[in-house]
mmCIF file of C-alpha atoms in Angstrom:
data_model
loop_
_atom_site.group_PDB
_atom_site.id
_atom_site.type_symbol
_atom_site.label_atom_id
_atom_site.label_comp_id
_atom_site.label_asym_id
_atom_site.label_seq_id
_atom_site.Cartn_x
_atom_site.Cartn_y
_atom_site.Cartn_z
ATOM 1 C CA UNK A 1 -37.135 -4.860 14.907
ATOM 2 C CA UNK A 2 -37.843 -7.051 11.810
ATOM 3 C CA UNK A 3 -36.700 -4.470 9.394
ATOM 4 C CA UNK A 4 -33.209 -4.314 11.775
ATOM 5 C CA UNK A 5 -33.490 -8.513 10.865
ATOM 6 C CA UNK A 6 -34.069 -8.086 7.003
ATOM 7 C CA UNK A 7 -31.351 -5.426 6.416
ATOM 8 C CA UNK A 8 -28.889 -7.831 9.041
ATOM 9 C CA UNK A 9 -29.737 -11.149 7.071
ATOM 10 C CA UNK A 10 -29.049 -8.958 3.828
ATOM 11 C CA UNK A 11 -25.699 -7.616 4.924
ATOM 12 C CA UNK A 12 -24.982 -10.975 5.761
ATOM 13 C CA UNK A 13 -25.358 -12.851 2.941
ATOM 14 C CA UNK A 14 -23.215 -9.837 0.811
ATOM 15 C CA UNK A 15 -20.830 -10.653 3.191
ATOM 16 C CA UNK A 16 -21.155 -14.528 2.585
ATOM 17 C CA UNK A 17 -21.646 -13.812 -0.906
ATOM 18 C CA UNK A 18 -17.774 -12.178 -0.389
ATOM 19 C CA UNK A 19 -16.019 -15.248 -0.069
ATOM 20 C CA UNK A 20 -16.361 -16.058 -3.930
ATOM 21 C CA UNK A 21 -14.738 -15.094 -6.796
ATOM 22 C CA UNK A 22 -11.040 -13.272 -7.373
ATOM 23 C CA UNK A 23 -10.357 -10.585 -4.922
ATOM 24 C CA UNK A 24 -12.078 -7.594 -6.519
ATOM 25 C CA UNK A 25 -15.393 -9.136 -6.822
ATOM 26 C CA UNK A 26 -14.676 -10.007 -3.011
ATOM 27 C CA UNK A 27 -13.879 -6.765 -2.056
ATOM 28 C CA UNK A 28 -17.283 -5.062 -4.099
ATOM 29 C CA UNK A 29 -19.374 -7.717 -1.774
ATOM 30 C CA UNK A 30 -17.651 -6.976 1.492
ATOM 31 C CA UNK A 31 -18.144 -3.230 0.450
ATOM 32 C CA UNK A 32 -21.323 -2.894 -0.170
ATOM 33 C CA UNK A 33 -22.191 -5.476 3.288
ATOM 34 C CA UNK A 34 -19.853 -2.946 4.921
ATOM 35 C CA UNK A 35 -22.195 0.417 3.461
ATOM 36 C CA UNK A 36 -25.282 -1.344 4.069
ATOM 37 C CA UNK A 37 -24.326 -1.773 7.979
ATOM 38 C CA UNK A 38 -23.244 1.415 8.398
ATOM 39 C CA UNK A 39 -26.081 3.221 6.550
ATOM 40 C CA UNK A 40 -28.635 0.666 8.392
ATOM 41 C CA UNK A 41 -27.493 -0.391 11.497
ATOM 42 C CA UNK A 42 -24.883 2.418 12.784
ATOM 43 C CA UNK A 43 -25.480 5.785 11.713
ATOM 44 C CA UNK A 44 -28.899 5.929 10.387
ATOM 45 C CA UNK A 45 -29.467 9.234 10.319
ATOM 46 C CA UNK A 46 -26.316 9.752 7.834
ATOM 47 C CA UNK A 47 -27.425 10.720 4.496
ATOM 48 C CA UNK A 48 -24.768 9.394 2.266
ATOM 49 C CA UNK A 49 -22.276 6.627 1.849
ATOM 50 C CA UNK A 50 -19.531 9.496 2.459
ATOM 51 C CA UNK A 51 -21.072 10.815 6.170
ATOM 52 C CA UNK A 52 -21.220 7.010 7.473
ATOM 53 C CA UNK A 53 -17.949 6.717 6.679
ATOM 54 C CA UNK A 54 -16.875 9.642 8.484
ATOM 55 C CA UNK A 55 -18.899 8.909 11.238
ATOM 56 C CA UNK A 56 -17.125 5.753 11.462
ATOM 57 C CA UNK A 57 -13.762 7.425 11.191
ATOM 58 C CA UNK A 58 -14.682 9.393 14.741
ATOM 59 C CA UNK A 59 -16.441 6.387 16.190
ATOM 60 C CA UNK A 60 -13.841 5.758 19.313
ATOM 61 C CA UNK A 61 -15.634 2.334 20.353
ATOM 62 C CA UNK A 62 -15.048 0.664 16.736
ATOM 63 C CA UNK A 63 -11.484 2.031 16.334
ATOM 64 C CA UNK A 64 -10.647 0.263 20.034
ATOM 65 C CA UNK A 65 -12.235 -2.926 18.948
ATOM 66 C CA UNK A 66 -10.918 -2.881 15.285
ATOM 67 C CA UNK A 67 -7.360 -2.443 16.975
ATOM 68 C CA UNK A 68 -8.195 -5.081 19.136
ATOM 69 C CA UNK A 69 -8.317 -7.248 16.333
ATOM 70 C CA UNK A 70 -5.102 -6.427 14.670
ATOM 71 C CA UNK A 71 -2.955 -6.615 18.006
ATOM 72 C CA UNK A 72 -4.695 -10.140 18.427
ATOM 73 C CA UNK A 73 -4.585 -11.926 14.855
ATOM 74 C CA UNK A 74 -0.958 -11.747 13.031
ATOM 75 C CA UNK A 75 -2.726 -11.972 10.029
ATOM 76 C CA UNK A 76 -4.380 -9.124 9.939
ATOM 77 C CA UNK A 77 -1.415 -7.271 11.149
ATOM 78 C CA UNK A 78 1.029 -8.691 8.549
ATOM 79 C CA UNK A 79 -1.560 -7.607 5.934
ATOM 80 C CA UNK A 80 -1.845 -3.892 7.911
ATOM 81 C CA UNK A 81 2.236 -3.924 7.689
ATOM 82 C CA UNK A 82 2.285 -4.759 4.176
ATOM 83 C CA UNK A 83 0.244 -2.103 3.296
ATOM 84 C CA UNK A 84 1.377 0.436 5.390
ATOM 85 C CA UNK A 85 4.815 -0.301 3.271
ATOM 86 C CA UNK A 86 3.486 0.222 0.117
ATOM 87 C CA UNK A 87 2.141 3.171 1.202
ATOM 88 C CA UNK A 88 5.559 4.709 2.588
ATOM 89 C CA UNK A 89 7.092 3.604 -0.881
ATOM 90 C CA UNK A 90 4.742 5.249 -3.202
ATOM 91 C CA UNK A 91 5.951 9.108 -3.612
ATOM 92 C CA UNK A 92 2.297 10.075 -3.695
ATOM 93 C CA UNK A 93 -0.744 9.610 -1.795
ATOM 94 C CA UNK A 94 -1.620 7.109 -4.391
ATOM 95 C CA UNK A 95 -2.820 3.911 -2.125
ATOM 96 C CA UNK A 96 -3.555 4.313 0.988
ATOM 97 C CA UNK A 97 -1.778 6.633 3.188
ATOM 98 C CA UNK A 98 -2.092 4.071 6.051
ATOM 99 C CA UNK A 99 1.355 5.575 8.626
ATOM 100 C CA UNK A 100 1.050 2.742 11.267
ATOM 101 C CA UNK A 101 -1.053 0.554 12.568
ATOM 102 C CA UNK A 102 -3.414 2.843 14.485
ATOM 103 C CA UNK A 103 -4.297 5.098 11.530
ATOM 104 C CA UNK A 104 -8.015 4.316 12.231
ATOM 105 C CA UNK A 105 -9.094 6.968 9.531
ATOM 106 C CA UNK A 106 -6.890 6.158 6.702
ATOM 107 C CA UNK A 107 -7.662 2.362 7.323
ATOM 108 C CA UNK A 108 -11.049 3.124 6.318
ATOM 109 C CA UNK A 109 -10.220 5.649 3.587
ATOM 110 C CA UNK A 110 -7.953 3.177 2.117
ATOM 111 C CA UNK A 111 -11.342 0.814 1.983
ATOM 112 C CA UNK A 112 -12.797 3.604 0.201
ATOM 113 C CA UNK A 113 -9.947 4.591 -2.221
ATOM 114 C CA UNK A 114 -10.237 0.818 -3.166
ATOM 115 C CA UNK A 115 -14.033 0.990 -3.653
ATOM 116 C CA UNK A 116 -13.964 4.363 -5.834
ATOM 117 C CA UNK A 117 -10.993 2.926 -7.667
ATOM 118 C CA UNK A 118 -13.090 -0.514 -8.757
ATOM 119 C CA UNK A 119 -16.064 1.751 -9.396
ATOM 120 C CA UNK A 120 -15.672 4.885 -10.824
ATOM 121 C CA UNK A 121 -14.063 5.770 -13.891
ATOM 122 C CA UNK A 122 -11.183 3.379 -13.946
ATOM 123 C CA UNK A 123 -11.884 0.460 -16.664
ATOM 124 C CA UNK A 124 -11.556 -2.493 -14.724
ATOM 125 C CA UNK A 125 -9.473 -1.094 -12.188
ATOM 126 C CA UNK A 126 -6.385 -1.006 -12.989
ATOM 127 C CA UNK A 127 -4.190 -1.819 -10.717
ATOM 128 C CA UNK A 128 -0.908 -2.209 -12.835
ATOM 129 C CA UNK A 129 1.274 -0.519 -10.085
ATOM 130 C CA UNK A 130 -1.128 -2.753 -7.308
ATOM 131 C CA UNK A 131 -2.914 -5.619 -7.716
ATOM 132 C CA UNK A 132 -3.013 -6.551 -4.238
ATOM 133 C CA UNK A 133 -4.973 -3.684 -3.062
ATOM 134 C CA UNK A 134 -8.242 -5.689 -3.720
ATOM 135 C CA UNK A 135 -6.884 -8.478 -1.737
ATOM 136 C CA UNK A 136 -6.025 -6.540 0.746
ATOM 137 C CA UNK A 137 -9.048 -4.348 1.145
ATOM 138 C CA UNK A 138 -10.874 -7.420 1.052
ATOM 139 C CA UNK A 139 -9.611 -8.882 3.708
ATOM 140 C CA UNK A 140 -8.784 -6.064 6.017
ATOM 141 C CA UNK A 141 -12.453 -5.528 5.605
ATOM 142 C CA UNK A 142 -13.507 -8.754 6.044
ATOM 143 C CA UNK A 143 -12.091 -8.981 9.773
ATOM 144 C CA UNK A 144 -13.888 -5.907 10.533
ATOM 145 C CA UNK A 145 -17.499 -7.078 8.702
ATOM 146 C CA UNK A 146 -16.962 -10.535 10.588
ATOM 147 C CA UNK A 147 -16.974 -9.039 14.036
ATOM 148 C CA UNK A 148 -19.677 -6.632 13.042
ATOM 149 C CA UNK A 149 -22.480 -9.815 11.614
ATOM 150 C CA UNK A 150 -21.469 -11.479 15.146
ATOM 151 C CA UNK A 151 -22.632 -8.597 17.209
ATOM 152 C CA UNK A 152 -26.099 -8.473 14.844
ATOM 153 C CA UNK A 153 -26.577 -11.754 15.431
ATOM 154 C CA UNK A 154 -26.314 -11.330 19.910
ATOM 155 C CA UNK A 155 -29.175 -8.810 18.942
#
């Protein structure tokens, strides 16, 4: 039970840490607060990064809470809208692929694409075409991390 407490206390203060800084530093914290639950509170016998995430993508109970949240703040939904229409308007499967606002799996992927983008090979991410998809991610991911650290802290 106290390592459960360490690695909660940890993933929240990445996720406090998150509220500083432009929107891409944001984003990296609320990432890696968002890995470090999944790999240490949710699917603990994943492996890798890449099998919590899918996990997550077939998790039913998180899907009906997470579109909980969008039907209930307008926020989150406006942001969800907006990038579901930059998705439609790219040609390719550049962003995010996000169809509507039930597309549980390429919500998450699109919180991934973001994360590989600001990480792997791509100096500085650049986001010519995009700049907003660190804001975005960040705070798509944000309302998902927040409701997350609350039910840690009912533990």
């Amino acid at each position: 039970m106290s390592e459960l407490m360490n690695h909660s206390s940890q993933i929240e203060l990445l996720h406090k840490k998150a509220s500083e800084g432009d929107f891409l530093s944001r984003f990296n914290y609320e990432y890696l607060s968002f890995i470090a639950h999944l790999n240490n509170n949710l699917y603990l016998e994943s492996k890798t990064d890449v099998e919590s995430i899918q996990k997550l993508k077939s998790d039913k109970i998180l899907r009906a809470e997470y579109m909980a949240q969008i039907s209930y703040h307008r926020l989150l939904k406006k942001v969800w809208n907006s990038v579901i229409e930059e998705s439609l308007q790219e040609l390719s499967y550049k962003q995010s692929g996000v169809q509507n606002l039930e597309d549980w799996e390429n919500m998450i992927e699109f919180w991934y694409q973001t994360r590989k983008k600001s990480y792997d090979d791509e100096p500085a991410l650049e986001y010519t075409e995009d700049k907003s998809a660190p804001e975005q991610a960040y705070f798509t991911l944000s309302f998902f991390m927040e409701s997350q650290i609350k039910k840690l802290s009912k533990l």
